[in-house]
Coordinates of C-alpha atoms and ligand atoms in Angstrom, one line a residue:
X1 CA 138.2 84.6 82.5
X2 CA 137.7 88.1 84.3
X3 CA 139.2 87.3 87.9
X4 CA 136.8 87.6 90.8
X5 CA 137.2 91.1 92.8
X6 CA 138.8 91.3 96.2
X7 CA 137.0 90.8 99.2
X8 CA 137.5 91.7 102.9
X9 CA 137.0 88.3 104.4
X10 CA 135.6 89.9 107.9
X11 CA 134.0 92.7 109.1
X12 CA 136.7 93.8 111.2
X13 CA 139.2 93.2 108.7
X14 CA 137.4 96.1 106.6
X15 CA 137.1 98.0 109.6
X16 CA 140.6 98.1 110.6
X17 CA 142.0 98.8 107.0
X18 CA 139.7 101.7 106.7
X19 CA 140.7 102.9 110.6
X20 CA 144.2 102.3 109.4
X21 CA 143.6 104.6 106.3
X22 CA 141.9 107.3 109.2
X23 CA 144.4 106.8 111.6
X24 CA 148.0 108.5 110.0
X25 CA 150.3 111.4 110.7
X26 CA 147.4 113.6 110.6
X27 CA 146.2 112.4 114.1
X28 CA 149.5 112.7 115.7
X29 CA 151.6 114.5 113.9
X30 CA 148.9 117.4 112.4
X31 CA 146.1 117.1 115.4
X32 CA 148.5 117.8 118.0
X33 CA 150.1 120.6 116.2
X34 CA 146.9 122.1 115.5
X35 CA 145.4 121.7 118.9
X36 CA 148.3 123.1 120.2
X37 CA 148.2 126.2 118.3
X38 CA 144.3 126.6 118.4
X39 CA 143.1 126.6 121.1
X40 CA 143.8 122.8 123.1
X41 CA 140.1 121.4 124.2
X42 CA 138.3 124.0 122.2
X43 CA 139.7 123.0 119.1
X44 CA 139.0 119.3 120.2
X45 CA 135.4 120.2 120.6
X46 CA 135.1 121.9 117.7
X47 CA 136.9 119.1 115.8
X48 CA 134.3 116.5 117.5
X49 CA 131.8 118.4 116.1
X50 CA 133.1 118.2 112.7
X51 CA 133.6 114.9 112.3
X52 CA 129.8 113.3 113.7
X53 CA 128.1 116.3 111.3
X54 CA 130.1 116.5 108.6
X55 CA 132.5 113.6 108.7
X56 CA 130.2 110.8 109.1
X57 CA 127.1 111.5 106.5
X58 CA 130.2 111.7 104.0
X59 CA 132.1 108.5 105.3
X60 CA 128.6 106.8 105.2
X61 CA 127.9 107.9 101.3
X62 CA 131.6 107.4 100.0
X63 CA 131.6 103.5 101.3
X64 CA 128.1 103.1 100.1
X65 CA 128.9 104.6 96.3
X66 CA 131.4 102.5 96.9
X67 CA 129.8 99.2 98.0
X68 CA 126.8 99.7 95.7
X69 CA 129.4 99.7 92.8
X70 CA 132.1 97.2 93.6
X71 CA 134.7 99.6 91.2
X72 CA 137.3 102.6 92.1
X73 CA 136.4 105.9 92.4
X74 CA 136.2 107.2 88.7
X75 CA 134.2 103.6 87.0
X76 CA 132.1 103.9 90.4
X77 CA 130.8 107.4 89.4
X78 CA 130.9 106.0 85.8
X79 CA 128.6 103.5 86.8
X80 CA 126.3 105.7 89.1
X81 CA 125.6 108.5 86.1
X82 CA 126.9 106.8 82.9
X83 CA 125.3 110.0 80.6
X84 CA 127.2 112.6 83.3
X85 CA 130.6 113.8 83.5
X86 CA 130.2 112.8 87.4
X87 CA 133.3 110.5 86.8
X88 CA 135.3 113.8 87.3
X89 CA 134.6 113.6 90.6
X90 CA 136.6 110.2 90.6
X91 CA 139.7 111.9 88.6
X92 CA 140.1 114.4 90.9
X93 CA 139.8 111.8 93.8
X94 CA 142.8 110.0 91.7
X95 CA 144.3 113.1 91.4
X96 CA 144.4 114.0 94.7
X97 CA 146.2 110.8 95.6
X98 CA 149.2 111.5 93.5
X99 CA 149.4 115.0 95.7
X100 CA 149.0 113.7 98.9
X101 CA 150.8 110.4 98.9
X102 CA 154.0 112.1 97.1
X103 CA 154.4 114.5 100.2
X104 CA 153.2 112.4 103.3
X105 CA 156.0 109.7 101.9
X106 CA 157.8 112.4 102.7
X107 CA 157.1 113.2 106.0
X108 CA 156.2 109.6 106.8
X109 CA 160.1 109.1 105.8
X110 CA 161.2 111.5 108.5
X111 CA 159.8 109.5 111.4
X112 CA 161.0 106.2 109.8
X113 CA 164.5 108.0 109.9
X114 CA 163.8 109.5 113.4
X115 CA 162.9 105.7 114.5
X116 CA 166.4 104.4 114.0
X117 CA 167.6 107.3 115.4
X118 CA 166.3 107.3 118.4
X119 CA 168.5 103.7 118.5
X120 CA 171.2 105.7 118.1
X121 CA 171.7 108.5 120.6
X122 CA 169.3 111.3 119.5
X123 CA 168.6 111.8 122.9
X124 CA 171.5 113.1 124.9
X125 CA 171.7 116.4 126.3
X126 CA 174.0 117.8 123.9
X127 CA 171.8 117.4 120.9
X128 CA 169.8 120.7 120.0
X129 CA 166.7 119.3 118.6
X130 CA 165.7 122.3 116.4
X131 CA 168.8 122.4 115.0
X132 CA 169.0 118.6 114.3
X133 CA 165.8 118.4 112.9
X134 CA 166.4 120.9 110.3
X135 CA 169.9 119.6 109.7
X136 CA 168.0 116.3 109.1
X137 CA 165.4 117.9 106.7
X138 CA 168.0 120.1 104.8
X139 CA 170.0 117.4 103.6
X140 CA 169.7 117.2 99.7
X141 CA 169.8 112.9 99.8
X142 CA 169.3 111.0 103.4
X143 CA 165.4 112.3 103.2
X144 CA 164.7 111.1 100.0
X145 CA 166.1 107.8 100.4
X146 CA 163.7 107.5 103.5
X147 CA 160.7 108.5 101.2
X148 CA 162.1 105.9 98.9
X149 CA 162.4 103.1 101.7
X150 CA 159.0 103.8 102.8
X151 CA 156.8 104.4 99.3
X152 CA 159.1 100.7 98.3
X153 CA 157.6 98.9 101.7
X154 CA 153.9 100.9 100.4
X155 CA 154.6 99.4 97.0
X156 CA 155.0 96.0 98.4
X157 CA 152.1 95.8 100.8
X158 CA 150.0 97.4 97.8
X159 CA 151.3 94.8 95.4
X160 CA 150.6 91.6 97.9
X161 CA 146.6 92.6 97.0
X162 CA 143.8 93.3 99.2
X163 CA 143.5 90.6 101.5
X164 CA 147.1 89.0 101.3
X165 CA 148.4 92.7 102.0
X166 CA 146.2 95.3 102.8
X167 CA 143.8 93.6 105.2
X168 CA 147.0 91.1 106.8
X169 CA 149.1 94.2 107.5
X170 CA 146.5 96.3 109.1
X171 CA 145.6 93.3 111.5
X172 CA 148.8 92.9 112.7
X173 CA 149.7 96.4 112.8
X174 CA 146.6 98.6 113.8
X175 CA 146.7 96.5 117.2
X176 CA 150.0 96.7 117.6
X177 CA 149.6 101.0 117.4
X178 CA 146.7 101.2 119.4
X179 CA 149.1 99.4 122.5
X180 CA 151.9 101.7 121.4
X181 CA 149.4 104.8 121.9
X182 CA 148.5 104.0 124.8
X183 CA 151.8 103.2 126.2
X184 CA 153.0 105.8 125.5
X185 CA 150.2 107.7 127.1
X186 CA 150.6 106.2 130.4
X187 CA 154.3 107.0 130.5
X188 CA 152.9 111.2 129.7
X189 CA 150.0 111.0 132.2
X190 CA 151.9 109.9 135.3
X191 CA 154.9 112.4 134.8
X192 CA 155.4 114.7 137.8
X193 CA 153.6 118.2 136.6
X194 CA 151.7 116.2 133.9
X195 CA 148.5 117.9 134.6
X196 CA 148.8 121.0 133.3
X197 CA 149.1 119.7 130.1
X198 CA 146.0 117.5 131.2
X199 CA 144.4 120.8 131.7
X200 CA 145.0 122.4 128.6
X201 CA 143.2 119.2 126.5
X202 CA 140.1 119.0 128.7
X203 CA 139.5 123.0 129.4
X204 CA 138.3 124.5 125.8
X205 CA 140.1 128.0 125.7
X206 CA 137.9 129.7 123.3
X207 CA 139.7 132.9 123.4
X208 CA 142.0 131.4 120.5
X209 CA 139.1 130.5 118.6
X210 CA 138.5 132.2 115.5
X211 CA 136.3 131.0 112.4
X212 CA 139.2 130.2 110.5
X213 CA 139.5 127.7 113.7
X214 CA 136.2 126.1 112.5
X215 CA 137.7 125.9 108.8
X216 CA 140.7 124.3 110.0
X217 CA 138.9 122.0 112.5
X218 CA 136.5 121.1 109.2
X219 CA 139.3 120.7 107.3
X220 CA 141.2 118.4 109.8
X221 CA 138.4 116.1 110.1
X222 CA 138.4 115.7 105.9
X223 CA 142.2 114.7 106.3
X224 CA 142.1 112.9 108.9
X225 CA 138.7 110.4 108.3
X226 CA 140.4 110.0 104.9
X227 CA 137.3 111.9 103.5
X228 CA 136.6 113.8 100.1
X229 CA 139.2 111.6 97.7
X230 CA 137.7 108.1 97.1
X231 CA 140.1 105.9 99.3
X232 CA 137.2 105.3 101.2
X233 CA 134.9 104.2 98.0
X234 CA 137.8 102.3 97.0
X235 CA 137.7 100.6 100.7
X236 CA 134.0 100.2 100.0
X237 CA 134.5 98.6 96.9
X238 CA 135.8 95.6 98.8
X239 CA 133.3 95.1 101.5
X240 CA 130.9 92.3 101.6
X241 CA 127.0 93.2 100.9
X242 CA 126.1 91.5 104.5
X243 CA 128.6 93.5 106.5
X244 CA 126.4 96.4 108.0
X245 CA 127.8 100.5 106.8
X246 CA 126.2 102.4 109.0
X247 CA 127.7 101.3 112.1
X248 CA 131.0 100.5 110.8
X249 CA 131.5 104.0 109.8
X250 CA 130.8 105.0 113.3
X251 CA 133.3 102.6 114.5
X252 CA 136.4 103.5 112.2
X253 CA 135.2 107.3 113.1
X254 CA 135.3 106.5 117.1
X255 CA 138.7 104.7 116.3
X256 CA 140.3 107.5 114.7
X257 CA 139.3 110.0 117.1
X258 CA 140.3 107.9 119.8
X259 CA 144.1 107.8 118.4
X260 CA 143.7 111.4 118.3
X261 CA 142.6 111.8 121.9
X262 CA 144.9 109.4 123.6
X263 CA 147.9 111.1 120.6
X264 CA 146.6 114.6 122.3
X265 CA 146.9 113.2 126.2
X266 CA 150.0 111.3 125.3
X267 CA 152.0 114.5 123.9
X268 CA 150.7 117.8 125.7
X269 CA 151.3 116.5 129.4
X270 CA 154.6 115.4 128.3
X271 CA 155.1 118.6 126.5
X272 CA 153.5 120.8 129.6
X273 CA 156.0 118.7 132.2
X274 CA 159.3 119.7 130.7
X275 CA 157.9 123.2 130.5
X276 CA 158.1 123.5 126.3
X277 CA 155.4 125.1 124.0
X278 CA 152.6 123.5 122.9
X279 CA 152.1 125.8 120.6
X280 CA 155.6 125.0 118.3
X281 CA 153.2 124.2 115.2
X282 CA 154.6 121.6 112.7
X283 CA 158.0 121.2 114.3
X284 CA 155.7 119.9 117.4
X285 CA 156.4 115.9 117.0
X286 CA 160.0 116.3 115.4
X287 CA 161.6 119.0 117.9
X288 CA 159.6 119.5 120.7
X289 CA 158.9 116.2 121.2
X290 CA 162.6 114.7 121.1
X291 CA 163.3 117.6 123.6
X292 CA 160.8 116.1 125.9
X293 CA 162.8 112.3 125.6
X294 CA 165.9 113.3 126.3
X295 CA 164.7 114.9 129.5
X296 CA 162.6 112.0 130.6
X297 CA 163.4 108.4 132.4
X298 CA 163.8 106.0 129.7
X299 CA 163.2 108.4 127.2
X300 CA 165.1 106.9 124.4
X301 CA 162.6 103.9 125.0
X302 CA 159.5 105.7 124.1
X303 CA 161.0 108.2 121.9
X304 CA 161.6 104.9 119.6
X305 CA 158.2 103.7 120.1
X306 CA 156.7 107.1 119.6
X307 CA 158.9 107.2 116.1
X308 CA 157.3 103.3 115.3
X309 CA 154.0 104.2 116.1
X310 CA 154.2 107.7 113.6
X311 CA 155.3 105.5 111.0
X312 CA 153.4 102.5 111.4
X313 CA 150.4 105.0 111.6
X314 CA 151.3 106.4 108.2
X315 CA 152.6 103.0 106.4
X316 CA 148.6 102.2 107.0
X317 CA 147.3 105.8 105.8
X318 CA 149.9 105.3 102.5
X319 CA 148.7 102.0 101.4
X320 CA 145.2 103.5 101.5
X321 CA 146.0 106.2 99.0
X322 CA 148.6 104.3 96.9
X323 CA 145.4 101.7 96.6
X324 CA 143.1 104.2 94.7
X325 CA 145.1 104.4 91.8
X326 CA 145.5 101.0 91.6
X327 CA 142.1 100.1 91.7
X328 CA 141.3 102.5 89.1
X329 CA 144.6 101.1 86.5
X330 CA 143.3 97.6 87.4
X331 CA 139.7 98.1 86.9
X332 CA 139.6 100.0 84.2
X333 CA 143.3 99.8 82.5
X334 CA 143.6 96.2 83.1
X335 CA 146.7 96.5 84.5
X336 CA 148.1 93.8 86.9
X337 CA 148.4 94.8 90.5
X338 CA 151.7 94.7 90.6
X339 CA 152.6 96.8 87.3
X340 CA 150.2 99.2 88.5
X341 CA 151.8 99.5 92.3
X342 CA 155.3 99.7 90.8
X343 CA 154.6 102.0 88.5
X344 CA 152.2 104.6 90.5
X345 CA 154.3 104.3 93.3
X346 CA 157.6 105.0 91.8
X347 CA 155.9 108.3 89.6
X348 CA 154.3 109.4 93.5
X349 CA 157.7 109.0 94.7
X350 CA 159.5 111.0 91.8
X351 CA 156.7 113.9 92.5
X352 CA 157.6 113.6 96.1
X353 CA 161.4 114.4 95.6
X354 CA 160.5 118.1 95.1
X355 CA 159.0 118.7 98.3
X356 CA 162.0 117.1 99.8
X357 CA 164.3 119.1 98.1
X358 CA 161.6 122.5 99.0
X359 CA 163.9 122.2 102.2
X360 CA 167.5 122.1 100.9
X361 CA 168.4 123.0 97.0
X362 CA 165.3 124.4 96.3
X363 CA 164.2 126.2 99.2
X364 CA 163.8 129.9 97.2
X365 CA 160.8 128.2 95.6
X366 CA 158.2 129.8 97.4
X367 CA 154.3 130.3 97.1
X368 CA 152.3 132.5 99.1
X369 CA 155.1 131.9 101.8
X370 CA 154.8 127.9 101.7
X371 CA 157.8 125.8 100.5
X372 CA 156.5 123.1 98.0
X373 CA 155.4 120.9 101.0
X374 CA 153.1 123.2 102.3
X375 CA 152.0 124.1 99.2
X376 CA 151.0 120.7 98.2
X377 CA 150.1 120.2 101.0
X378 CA 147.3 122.9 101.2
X379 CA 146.3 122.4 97.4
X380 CA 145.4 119.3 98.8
X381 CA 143.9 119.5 101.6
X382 CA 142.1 123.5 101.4
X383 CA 141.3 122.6 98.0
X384 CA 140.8 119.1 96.5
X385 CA 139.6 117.4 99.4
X386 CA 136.9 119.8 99.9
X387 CA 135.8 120.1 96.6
X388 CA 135.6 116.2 96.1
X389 CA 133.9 116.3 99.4
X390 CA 131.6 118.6 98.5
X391 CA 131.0 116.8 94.8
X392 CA 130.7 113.7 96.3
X393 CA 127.9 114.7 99.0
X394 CA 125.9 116.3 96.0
X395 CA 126.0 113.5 93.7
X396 CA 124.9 111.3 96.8
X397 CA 122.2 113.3 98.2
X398 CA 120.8 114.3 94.9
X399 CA 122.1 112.4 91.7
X400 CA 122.1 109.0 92.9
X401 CA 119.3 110.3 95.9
X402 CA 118.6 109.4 99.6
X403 CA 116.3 106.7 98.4
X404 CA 118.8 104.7 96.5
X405 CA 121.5 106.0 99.0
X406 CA 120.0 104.6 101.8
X407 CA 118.7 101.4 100.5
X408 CA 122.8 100.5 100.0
X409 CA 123.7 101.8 103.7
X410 CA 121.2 100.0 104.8
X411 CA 121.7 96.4 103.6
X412 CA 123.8 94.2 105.5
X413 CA 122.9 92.9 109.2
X414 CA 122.7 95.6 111.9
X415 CA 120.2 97.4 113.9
X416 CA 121.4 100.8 112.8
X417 CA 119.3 102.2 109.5
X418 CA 118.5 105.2 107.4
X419 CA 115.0 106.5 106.1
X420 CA 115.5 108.4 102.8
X421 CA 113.1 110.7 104.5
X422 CA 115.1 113.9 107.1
X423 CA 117.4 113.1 110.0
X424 CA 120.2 111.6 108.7
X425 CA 119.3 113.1 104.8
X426 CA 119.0 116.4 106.3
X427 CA 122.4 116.2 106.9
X428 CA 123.5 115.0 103.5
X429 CA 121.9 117.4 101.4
X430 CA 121.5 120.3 103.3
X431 CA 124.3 120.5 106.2
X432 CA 127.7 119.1 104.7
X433 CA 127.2 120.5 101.2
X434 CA 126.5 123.8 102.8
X435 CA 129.5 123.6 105.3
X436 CA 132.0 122.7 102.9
X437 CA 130.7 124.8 100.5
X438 CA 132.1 127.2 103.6
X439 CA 135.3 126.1 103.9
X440 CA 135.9 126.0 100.6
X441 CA 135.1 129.3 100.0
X442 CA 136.9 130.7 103.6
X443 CA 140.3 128.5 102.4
X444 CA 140.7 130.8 99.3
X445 CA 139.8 133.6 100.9
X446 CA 142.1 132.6 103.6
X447 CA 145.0 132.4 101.2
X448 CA 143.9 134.7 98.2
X449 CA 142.5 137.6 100.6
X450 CA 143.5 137.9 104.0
Ligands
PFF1 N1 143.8 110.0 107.1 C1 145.2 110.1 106.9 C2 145.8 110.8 108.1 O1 145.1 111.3 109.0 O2 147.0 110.9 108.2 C3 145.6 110.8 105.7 C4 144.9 110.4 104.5 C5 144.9 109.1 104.1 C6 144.1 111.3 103.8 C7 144.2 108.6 103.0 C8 143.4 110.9 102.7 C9 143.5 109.5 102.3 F1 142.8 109.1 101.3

């Protein structure tokens, strides 16, 4: 007997896995680096912009496809256009998981080491944070038994299923981050000389802003909403017809920009206070950050918390994009959950040793002046993510059509509703396609030209 497929037993429940897939080292660890470097508020702004415009028609249409469906990414295009090759559109999506979960373990892996070891002493005066962090990084083994520990703990959630895992993890733990944010943002706002870095998030700069700012802010809001890869139609997949899309969407979107926001006022006062730079790029959370703890009262307090809320934050993000694959093995492979996590899992995590290693033992491979993190880490993001975006939007607004688009966003209770007619379809087939048509077009020529 075919077994009955997974439901989120609550609305919220959907709404906090789905916030928990937003919400990830791109809002701390990637939003404050690139605020930093680009401009603080304006960049914010900008950002803002990207993510009601662009972000939310798309986050609308993926959980709709996905909804309307009930299937992973590749069957759910399948299904949609059975006489197309749309189900490309899926692969890629599938694709793109492998890329991005293999690296982020990665990084994810760092602040699960940095959490025990800010239990241990990171934080005295002696220690030069730079040069510890890269000492950390540049070891051939300790960081890949991290991304180990932490893809086995994504395997394990994954493999516990939807509601036993997915959806009882994320309701213990997105609640649990949201305090930790916020604690933690207290303790920067009330340091003496805290408001400059106050300052510097609420008064846009736009002398730093450039149009490549507007790509990056674009592209930020794809990585960070989860956007442009089908986790979201896979988080779709699971939610109840009477639970309402459209403004559930605008919820996990107002969540994840929230974490953002409080992330941004949490770091750069702190940052500002012990007179670093904001501007330190990547290195900001791991370096600068630690620098800031040691100087402050209790520092090795919220320098732990700071390294459990990174971590918890990407734990929720990985299970997201582990999940896609599985879906797709289980729907259409027949594979059992737990074969499929094991498996996928332990092939993401073997992909993931070589951007490790891009920092020790094979550090002379080198692209376009990226180490293979980077590198995978722009192929996926500059490049996948936008074009599944951009695929996805079409095939939304045109191929399966505003009509039968909105009719799926707009079942379920809740005042907020789509005509098929302009306003809201405006945007879906005329303003996203065209801006990410843009920023697809200004990342290659970013890299391939500038
Ligand atoms: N949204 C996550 C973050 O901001 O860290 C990253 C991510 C998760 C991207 C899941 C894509 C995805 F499907």
């Amino acid at each position: 007997m075919a077994e009955e497929r997974a439901q989120w037993t609550s609305r919220v429940g959907f709404i906090l896995a789905a916030a928990g897939s937003a919400v990830g080292l791109g809002n701390i660890w990637r939003f404050s680096y690139a605020a930093g470097t680009e401009g603080g508020g304006a960049f914010i702004l900008i950002y803002l912009a990207a993510a009601v415009f662009i972000g939310y028609p798309l986050l609308v249409s993926e959980i709709s496809i996905g909804r309307a469906t009930r299937k992973n990414p590749i069957g759910a295009f399948r299904t949609l256009a059975p006489n197309a090759p749309w189900w490309l559109v899926g692969a890629i999506g599938v694709l793109t998981a492998f890329v991005i979960l293999s690296y982020y373990s990665v990084v994810a892996g760092w602040a699960f080491a940095y959490t025990f070891e800010s239990l241990r002493g990171l934080y005295q005066p002696s220690v030069d944070h730079a040069e510890h962090f890269t000492k950390h990084i540049s070891d051939p083994v300790a960081p890949i038994l991290w991304h180990a520990a932490f893809m086995a703990i994504t395997i394990g959630v994954i493999a516990m299923g939807v509601v036993k895992g997915i959806q009882r993890v994320v309701q213990v733990l997105m609640p649990l981050l949201f305090l930790l944010a916020i604690v933690i943002m207290i303790r920067s706002i009330t340091l003496p000389g805290a408001g400059e870095g106050i300052a510097f998030i609420l008064t846009p700069d736009f002398s730093e802003v450039t149009p490549l700012t507007v790509l990056h802010a674009v592209a930020q809001a794809f990585f960070t909403i989860s956007l442009g890869m089908g986790a979201m139609i896979t988080y779709g997949s699971y939610l109840r017809k009477k639970d309402p899309i459209p403004s559930s969407a605008g919820t996990i979107i107002g969540l994840d920009t929230f974490v953002a926001i409080i992330a941004g006022f949490a770091i750069f006062p702190a940052v500002f206070a012990f007179g670093f730079d904001p501007a330190a790029g990547p290195g900001l959370a791991f370096i600068t950050l630690p620098g800031v703890f040691t100087e402050m009262p209790l520092g090795a307090v919220f320098g732990f918390l700071f390294f459990l809320l990174l971590t918890i934050a990407a734990l929720t993000s990985s299970i997201s994009l582990l999940e896609v694959v599985v879906a797709w093995l289980k729907d259409e492979h027949k594979w059992k959950r737990t074969k499929a996590a094991v498996v996928v899992g332990c092939a993401m995590f073997a992909i993931g040793v070589l951007p490790s290693l891009g920092y020790s033992v094979l550090s002379h491979v080198q692209a376009f002046e990226m180490n293979i993190l980077d590198l995978y880490d722009w192929f996926a993001t500059s490049i996948l993510l936008p074009l599944g975006g951009l695929l996805t939007i079409i095939f939304a607004g045109y191929v399966w059509g505003a009509r039968k688009l909105s009719e799926e966003a707009n079942e379920g209770t809740g005042k907020l509703r789509f005509g098929p007619g302009m306003g809201f379809m405006f945007l879906v087939k005329v303003v996203v396609p065209l801006a990410v048509l843009a920023v697809l077009i200004a990342g290659l020529y970013e890299k391939f030209a500038a």
